[in-house]
Short mmCIF file of C-alpha atoms in Angstrom, two decimals:
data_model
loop_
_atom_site.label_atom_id
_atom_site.label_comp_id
_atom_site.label_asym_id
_atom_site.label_seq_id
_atom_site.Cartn_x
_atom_site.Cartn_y
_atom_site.Cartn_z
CA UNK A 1 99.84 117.43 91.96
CA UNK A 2 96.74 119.38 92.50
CA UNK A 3 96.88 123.32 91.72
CA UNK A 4 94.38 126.09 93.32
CA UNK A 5 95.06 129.42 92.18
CA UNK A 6 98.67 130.24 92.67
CA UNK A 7 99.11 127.45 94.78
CA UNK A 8 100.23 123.56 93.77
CA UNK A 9 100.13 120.89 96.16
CA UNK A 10 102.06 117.55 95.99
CA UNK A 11 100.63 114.23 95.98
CA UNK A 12 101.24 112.13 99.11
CA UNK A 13 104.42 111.44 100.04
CA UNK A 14 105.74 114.06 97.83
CA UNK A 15 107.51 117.48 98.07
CA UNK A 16 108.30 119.93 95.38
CA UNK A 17 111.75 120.55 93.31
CA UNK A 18 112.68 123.67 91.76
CA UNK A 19 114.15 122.17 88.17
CA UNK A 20 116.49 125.54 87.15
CA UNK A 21 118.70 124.92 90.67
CA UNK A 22 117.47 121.91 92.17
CA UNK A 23 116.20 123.21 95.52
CA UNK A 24 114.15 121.26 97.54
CA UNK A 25 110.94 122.70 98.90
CA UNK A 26 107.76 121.19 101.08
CA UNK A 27 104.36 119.96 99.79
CA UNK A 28 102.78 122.65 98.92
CA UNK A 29 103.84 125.87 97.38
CA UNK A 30 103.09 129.28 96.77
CA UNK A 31 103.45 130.81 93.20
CA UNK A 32 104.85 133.71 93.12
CA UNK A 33 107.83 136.21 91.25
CA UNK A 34 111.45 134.72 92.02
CA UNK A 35 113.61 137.20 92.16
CA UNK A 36 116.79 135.53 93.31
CA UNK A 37 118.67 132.29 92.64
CA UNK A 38 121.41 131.11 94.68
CA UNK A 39 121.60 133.79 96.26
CA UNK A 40 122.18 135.81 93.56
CA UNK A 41 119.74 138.47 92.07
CA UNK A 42 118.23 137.71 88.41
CA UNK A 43 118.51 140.83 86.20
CA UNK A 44 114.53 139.83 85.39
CA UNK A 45 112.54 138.41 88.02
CA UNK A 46 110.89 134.67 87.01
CA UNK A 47 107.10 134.57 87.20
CA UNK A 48 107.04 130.74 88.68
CA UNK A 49 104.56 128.33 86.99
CA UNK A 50 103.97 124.45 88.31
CA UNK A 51 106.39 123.40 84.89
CA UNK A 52 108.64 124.97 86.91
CA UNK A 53 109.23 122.29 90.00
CA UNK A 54 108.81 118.69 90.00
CA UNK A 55 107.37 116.23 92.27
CA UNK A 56 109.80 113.96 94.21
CA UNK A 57 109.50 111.25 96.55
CA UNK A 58 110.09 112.44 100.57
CA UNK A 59 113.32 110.75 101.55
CA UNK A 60 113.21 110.07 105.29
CA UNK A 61 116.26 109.03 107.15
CA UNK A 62 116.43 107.78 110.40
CA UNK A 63 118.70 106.77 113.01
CA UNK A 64 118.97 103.66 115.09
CA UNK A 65 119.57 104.59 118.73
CA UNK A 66 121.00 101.63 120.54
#
C-alpha cells in the first residue's frame, strides 16, 4: 500500500476492505469523514485512516461460455 496525502493505493492485484463492516472497495481510496455505516447514520462521524481498511487479494470469477 502506498499513501499520498489523503489518498492510499493498493498494491497490485489488490483492492481495499473496510475492517468495522467489511465492505469491499477498489484500489485506491480517498480519505475522508464517514458519516454512515450500513446505511445507517453514526451519531459521530469517523475520520478514516489507512488502519482502517485492509488490503485483499482481487477475486476474479469467470464464466465458461460453451
Amino acid at each position: 500500500m502506498t499513501q499520498t496525502d489523503n489518498i492510499i493505493k493498493a498494491d497490485p492485484g489488490k483492492c481495499f476492505k473496510r475492517k468495522i463492516d467489511g465492505v469491499v472497495f477498489g484500489d485506491e481510496i480517498y480519505l475522508g469523514t464517514t458519516y454512515y455505516l450500513d446505511g445507517i447514520r453514526l451519531q459521530e462521524p469517523i475520520q478514516e485512516t489507512p488502519d482502517d481498511f485492509e488490503e485483499i487479494d482481487i477475486e476474479v470469477r469467470t464464466e465458461e461460455i460453451n
